[in-house]
PDB file of C-alpha atoms in Angstrom:
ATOM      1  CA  UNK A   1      95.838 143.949  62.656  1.00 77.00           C
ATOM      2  CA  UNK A   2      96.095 146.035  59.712  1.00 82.00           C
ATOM      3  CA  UNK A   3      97.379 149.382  60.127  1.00 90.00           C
ATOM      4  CA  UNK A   4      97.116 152.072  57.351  1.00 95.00           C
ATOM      5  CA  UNK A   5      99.110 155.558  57.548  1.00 96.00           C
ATOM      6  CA  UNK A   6      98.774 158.094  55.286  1.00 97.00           C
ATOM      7  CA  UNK A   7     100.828 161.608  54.980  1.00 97.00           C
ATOM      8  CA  UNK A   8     100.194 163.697  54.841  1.00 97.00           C
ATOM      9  CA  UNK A   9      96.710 164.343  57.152  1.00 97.00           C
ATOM     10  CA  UNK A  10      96.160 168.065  55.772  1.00 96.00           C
ATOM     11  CA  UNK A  11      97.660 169.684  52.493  1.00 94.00           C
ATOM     12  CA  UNK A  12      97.281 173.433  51.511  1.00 95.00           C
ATOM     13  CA  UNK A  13      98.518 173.901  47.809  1.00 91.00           C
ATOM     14  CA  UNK A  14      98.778 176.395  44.860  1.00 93.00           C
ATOM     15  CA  UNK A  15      96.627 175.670  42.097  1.00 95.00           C
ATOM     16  CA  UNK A  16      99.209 174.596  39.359  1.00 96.00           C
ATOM     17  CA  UNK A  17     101.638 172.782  41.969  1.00 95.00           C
ATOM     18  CA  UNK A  18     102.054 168.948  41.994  1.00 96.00           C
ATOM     19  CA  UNK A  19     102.186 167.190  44.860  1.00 95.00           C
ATOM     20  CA  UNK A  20     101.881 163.202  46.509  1.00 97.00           C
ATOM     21  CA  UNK A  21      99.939 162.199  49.176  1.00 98.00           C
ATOM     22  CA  UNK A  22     101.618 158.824  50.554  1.00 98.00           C
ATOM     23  CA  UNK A  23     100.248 155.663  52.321  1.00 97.00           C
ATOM     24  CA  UNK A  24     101.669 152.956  54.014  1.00 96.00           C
ATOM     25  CA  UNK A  25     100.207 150.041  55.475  1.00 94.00           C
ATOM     26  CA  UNK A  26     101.105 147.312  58.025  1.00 91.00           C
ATOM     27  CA  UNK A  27     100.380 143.906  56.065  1.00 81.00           C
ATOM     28  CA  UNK A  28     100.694 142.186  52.936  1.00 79.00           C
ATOM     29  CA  UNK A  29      97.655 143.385  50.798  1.00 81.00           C
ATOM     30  CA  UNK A  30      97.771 142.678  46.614  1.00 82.00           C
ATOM     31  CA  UNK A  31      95.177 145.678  45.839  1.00 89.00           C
ATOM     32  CA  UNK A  32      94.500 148.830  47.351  1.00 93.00           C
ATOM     33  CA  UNK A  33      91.796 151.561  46.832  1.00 95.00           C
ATOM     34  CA  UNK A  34      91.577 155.167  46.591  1.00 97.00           C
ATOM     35  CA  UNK A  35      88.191 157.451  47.593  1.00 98.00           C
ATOM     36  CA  UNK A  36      87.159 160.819  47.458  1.00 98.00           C
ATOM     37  CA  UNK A  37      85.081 162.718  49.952  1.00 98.00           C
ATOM     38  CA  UNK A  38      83.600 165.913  49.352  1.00 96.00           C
ATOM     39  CA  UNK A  39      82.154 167.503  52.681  1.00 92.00           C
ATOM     40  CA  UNK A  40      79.022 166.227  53.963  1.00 90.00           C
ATOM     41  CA  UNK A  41      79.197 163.543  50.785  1.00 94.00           C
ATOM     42  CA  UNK A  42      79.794 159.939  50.684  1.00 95.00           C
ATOM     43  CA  UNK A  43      82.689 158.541  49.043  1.00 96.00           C
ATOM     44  CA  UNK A  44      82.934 158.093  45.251  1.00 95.00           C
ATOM     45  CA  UNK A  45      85.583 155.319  44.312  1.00 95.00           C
ATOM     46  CA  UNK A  46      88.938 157.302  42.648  1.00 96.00           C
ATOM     47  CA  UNK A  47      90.935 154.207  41.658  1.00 96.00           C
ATOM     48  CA  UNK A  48      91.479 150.137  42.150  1.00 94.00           C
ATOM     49  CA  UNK A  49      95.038 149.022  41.971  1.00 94.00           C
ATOM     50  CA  UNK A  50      94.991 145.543  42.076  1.00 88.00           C
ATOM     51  CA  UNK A  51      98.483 144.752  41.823  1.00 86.00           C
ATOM     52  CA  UNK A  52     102.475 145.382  42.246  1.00 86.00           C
ATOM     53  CA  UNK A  53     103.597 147.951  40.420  1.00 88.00           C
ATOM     54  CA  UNK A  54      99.914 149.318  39.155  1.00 91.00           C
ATOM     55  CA  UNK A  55      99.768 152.807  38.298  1.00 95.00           C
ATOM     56  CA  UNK A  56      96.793 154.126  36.948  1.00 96.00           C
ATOM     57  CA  UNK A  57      95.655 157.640  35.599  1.00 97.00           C
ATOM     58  CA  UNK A  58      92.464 159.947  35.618  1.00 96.00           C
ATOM     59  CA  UNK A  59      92.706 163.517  34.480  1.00 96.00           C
ATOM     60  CA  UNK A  60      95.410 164.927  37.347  1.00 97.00           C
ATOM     61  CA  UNK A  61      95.356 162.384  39.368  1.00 98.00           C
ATOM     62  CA  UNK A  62      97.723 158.948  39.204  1.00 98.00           C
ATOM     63  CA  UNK A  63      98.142 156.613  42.067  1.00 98.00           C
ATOM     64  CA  UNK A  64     100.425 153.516  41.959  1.00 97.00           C
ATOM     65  CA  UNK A  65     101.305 150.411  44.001  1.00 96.00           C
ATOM     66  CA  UNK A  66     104.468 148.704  45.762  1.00 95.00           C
ATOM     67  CA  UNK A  67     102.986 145.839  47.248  1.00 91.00           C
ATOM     68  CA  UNK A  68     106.964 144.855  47.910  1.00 92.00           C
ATOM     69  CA  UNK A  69     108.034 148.436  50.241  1.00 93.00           C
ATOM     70  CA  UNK A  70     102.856 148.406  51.354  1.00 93.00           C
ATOM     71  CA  UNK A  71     102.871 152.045  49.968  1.00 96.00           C
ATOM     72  CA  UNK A  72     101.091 153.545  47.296  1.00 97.00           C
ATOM     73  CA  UNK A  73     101.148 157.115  46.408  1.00 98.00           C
ATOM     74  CA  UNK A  74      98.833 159.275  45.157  1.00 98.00           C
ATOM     75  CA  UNK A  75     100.175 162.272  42.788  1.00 98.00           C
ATOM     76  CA  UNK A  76      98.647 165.570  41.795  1.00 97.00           C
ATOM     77  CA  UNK A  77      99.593 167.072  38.566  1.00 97.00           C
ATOM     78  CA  UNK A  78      98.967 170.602  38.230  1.00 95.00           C
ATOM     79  CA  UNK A  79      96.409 170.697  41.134  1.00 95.00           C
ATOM     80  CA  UNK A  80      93.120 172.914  40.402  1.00 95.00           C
ATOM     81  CA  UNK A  81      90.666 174.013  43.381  1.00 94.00           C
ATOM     82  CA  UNK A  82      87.977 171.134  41.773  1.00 95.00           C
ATOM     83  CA  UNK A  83      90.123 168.944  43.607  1.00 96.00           C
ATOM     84  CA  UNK A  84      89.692 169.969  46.867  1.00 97.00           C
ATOM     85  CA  UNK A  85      88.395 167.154  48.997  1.00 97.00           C
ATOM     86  CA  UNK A  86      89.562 164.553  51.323  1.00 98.00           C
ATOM     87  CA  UNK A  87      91.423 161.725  50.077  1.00 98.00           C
ATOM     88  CA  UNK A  88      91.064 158.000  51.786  1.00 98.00           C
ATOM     89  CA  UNK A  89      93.220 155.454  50.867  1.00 97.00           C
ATOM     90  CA  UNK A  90      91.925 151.719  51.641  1.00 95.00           C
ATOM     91  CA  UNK A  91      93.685 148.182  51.524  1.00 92.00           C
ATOM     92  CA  UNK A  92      91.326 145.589  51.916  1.00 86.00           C
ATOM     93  CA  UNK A  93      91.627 142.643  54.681  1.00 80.00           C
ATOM     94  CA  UNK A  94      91.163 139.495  54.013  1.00 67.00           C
ATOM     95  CA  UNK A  95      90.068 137.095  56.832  1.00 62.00           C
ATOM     96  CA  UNK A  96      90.497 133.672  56.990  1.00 59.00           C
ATOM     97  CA  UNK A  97      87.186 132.723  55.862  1.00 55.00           C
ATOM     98  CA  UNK A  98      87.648 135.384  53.210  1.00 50.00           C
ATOM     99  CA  UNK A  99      85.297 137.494  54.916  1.00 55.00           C
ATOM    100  CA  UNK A 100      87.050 140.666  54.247  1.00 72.00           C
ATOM    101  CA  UNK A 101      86.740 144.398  54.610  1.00 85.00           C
ATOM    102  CA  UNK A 102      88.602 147.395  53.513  1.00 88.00           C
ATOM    103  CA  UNK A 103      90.730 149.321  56.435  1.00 90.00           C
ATOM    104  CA  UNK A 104      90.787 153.647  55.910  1.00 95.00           C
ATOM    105  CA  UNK A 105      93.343 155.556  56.801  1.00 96.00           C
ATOM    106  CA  UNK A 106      92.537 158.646  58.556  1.00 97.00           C
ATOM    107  CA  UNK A 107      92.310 160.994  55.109  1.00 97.00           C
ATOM    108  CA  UNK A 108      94.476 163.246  53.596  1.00 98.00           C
ATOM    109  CA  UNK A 109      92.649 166.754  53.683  1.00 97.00           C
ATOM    110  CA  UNK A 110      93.258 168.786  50.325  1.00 96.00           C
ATOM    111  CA  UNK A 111      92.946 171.990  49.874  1.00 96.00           C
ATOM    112  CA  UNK A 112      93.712 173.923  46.972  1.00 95.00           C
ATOM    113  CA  UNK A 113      94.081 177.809  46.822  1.00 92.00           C
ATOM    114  CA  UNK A 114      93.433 179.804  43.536  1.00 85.00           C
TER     115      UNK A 114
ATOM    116  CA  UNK B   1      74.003 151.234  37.363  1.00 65.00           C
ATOM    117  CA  UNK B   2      76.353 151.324  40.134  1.00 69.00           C
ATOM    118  CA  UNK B   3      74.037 153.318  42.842  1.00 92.00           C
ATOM    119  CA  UNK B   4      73.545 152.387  46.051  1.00 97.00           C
ATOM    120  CA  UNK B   5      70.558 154.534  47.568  1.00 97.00           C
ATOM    121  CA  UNK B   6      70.058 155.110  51.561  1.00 98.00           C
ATOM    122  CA  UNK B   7      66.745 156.538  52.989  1.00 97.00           C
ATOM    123  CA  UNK B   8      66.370 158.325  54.859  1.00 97.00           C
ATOM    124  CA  UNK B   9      68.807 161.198  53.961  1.00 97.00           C
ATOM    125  CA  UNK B  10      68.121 163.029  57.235  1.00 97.00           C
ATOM    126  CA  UNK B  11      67.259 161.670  60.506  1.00 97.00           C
ATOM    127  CA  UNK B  12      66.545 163.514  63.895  1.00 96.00           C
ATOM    128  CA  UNK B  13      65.216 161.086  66.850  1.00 94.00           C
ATOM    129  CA  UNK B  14      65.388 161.326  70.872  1.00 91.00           C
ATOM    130  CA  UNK B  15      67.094 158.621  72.740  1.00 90.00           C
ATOM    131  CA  UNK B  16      63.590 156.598  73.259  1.00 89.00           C
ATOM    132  CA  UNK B  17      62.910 156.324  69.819  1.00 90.00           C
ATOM    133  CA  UNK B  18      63.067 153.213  67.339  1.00 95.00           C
ATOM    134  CA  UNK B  19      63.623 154.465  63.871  1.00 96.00           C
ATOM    135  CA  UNK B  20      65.748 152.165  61.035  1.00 97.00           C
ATOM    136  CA  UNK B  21      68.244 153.135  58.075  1.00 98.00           C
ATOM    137  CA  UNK B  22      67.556 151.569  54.891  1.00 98.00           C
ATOM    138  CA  UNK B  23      70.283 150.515  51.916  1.00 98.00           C
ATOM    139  CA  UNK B  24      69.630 149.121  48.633  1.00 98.00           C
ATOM    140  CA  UNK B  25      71.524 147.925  45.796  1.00 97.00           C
ATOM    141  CA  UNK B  26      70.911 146.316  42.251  1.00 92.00           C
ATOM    142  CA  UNK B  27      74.173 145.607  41.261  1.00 93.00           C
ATOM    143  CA  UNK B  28      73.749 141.828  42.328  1.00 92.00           C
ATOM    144  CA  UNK B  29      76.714 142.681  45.381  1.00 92.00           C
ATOM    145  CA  UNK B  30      76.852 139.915  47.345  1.00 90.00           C
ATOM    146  CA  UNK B  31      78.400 141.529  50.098  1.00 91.00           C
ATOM    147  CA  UNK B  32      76.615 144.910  52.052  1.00 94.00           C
ATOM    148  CA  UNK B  33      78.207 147.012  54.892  1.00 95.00           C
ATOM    149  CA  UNK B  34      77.278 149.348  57.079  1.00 97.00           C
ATOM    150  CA  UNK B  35      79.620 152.323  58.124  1.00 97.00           C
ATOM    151  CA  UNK B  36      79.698 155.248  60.839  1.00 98.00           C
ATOM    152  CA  UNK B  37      81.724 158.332  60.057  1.00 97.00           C
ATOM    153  CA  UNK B  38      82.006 161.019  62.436  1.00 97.00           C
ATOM    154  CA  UNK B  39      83.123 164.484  61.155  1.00 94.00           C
ATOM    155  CA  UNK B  40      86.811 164.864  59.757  1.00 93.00           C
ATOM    156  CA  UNK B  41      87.090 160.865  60.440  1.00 96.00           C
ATOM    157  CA  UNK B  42      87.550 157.867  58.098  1.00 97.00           C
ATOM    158  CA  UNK B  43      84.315 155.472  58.055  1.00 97.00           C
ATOM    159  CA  UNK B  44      84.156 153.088  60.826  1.00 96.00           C
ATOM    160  CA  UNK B  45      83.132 149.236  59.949  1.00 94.00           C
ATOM    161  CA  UNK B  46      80.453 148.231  62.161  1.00 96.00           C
ATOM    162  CA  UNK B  47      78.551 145.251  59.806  1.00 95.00           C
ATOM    163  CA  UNK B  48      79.249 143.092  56.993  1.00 92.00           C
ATOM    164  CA  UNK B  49      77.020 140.892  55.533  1.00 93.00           C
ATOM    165  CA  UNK B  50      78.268 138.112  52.658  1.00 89.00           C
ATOM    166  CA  UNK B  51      75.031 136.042  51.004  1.00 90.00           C
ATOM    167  CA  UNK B  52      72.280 137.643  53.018  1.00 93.00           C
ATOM    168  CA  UNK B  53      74.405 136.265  56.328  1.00 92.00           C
ATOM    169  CA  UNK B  54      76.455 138.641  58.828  1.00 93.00           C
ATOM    170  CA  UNK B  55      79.575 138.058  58.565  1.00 90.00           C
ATOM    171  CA  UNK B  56      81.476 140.912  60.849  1.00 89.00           C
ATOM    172  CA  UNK B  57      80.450 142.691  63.822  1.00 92.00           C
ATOM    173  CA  UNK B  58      82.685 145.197  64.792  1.00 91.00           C
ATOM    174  CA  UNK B  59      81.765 145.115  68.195  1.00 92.00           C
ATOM    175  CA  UNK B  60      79.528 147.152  67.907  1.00 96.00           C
ATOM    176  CA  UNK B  61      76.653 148.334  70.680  1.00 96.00           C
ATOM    177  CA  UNK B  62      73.309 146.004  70.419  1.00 96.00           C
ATOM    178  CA  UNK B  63      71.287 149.411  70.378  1.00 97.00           C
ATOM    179  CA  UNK B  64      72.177 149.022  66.637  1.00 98.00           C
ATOM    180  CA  UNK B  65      70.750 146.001  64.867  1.00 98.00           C
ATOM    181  CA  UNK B  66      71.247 144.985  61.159  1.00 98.00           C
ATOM    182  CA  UNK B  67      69.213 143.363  59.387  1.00 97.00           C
ATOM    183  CA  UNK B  68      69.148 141.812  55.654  1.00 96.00           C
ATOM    184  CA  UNK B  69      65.834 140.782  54.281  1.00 95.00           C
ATOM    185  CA  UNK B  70      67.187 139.911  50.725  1.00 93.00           C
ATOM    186  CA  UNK B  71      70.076 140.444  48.505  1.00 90.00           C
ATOM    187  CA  UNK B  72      69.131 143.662  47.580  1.00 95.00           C
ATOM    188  CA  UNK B  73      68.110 145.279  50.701  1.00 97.00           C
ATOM    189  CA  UNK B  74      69.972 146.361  53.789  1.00 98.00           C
ATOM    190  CA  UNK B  75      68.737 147.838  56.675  1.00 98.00           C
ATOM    191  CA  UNK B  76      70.130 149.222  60.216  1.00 98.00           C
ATOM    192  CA  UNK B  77      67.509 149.382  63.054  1.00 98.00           C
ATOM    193  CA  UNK B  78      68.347 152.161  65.845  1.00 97.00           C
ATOM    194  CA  UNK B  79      67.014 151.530  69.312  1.00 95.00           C
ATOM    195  CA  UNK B  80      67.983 153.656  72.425  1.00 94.00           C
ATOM    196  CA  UNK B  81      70.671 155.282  70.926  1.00 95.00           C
ATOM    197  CA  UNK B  82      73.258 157.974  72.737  1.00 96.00           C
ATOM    198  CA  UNK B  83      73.947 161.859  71.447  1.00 96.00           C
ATOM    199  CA  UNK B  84      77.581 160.555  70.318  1.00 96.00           C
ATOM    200  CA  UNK B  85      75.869 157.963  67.850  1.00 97.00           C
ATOM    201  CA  UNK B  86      74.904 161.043  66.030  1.00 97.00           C
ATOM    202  CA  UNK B  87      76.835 160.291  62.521  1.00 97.00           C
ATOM    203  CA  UNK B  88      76.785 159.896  59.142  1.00 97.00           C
ATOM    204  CA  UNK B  89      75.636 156.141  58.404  1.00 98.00           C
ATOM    205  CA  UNK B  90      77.086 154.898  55.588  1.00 98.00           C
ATOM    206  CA  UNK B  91      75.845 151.961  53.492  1.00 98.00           C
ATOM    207  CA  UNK B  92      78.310 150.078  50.541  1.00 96.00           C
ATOM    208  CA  UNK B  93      78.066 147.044  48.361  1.00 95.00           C
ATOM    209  CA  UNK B  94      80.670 145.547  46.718  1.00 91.00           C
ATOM    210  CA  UNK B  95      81.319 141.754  44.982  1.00 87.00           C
ATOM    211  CA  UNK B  96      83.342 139.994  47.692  1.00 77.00           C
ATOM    212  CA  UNK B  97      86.850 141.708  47.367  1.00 74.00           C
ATOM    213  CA  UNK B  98      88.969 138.764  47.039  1.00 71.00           C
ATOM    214  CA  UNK B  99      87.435 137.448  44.250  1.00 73.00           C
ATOM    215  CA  UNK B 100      86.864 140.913  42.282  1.00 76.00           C
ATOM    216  CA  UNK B 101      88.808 143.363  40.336  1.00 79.00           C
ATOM    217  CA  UNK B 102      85.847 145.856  41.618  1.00 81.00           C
ATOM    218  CA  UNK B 103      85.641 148.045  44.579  1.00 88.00           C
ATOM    219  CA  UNK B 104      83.263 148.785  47.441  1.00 92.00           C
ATOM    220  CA  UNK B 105      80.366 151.526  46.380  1.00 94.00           C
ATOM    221  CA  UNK B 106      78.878 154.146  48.478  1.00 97.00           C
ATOM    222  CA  UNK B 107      75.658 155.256  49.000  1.00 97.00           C
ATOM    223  CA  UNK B 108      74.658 158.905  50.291  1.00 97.00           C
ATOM    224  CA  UNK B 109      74.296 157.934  53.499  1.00 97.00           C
ATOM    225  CA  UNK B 110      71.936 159.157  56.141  1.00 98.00           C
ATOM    226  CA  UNK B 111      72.828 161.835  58.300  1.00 97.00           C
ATOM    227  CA  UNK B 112      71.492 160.744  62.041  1.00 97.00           C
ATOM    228  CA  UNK B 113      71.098 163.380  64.827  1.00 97.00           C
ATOM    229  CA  UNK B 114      70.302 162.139  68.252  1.00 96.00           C
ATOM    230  CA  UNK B 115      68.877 164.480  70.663  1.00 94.00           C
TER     231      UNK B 115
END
């Protein structure tokens, strides 16, 4: 069974710090996913890394892939308080009659003060 | 347009009632899910469906009953339910993930409250 851990489960920040939220998982995946959740929203889709050694970039936020070591990393360049949410990361499973579905971890909670 | 749209947005019912959650996408997904997420949780995976067909059922209690009319439609009907199914239901589509370079997309989901 897949397992998926990310770390850390709550961050408090300065606005201008950087900082990485980190997630490991239990099983050979070749993609991973990142979400956003706003409270009391659904989850808007951040980033699809899709293979080893992926990194990709929007506005403050980068996230990257090691397929080799299952972690990927999220980073947060000179946080602002717009990017206060909770942060899911999400490797997909896929069965054996490729009927697949994505496993959460249990959300990294951001929270940026001004 | 990626949207997926969920009606409705809120939904109050007693524990005799018979109400349903509706999804629908135009993306052309071929794969629909349905999700529960309890406060300061991740989403749970309680459905799949792949080509109109059910694919996964996460064990799920048979007071909840999916249904898929088309390719486009997705719907969850709610029977008899318990206070602690009060949740947000989530509905996502998404190409099937092996064989995409896309990812799974959320609609608002429908925030149920069982009295």
């Amino acid at each position: 069974e897949l397992k998926v851990e990310q770390n850390p489960l709550f961050l408090s920040m300065q606005e201008g710090k950087n900082y990485t939220i980190y997630c490991n998982y239990s099983t050979t995946s070749d993609r991973l996913y990142w979400y956003r959740q706003d409270p009391g929203k659904s989850l808007e889709s951040l980033f699809v890394l899709l293979s080893n050694g992926a990194v990709k970039q929007e506005g403050r936020l980068m996230a990257s892939l090691d397929t080799k070591a299952r972690l990927s990393t999220l980073h947060i360049t000179a946080a602002v308080h717009d990017l206060s949410a909770t942060y899911f990361c999400a490797p997909p499973r896929v069965g054996v009659n490729r009927d697949d579905k994505i496993i959460f971890g249990k959300g990294t909670r951001l929270h940026i003060l001004p | 347009d990626t949207e997926v749209t969920q009606t409705p947005k809120h939904l109050v019912m007693g524990m005799t009632n018979k109400k349903s959650l509706k999804c629908e996408q135009h993306m052309g997904h071929r794969a629909m899910y349905w999700y529960k997420q309890k406060a300061k949780k991740p989403p749970e995976l309680m459905f799949v469906y792949s080509y109109e067909k059910l694919s996964i059922n996460e064990s799920v209690p048979s007071r909840f009953s999916p249904e898929c009319p088309n390719s486009s439609l997705l719907n969850l009907h709610l029977h008899a339910l318990q206070p602690e199914d009060s949740a947000l239901y989530l509905c996502a589509s998404s190409q099937k993930l092996a064989e995409s370079t896309d990812t799974q997309y959320f609609g608002p989901g429908t925030r149920l409250t069982v009295l």
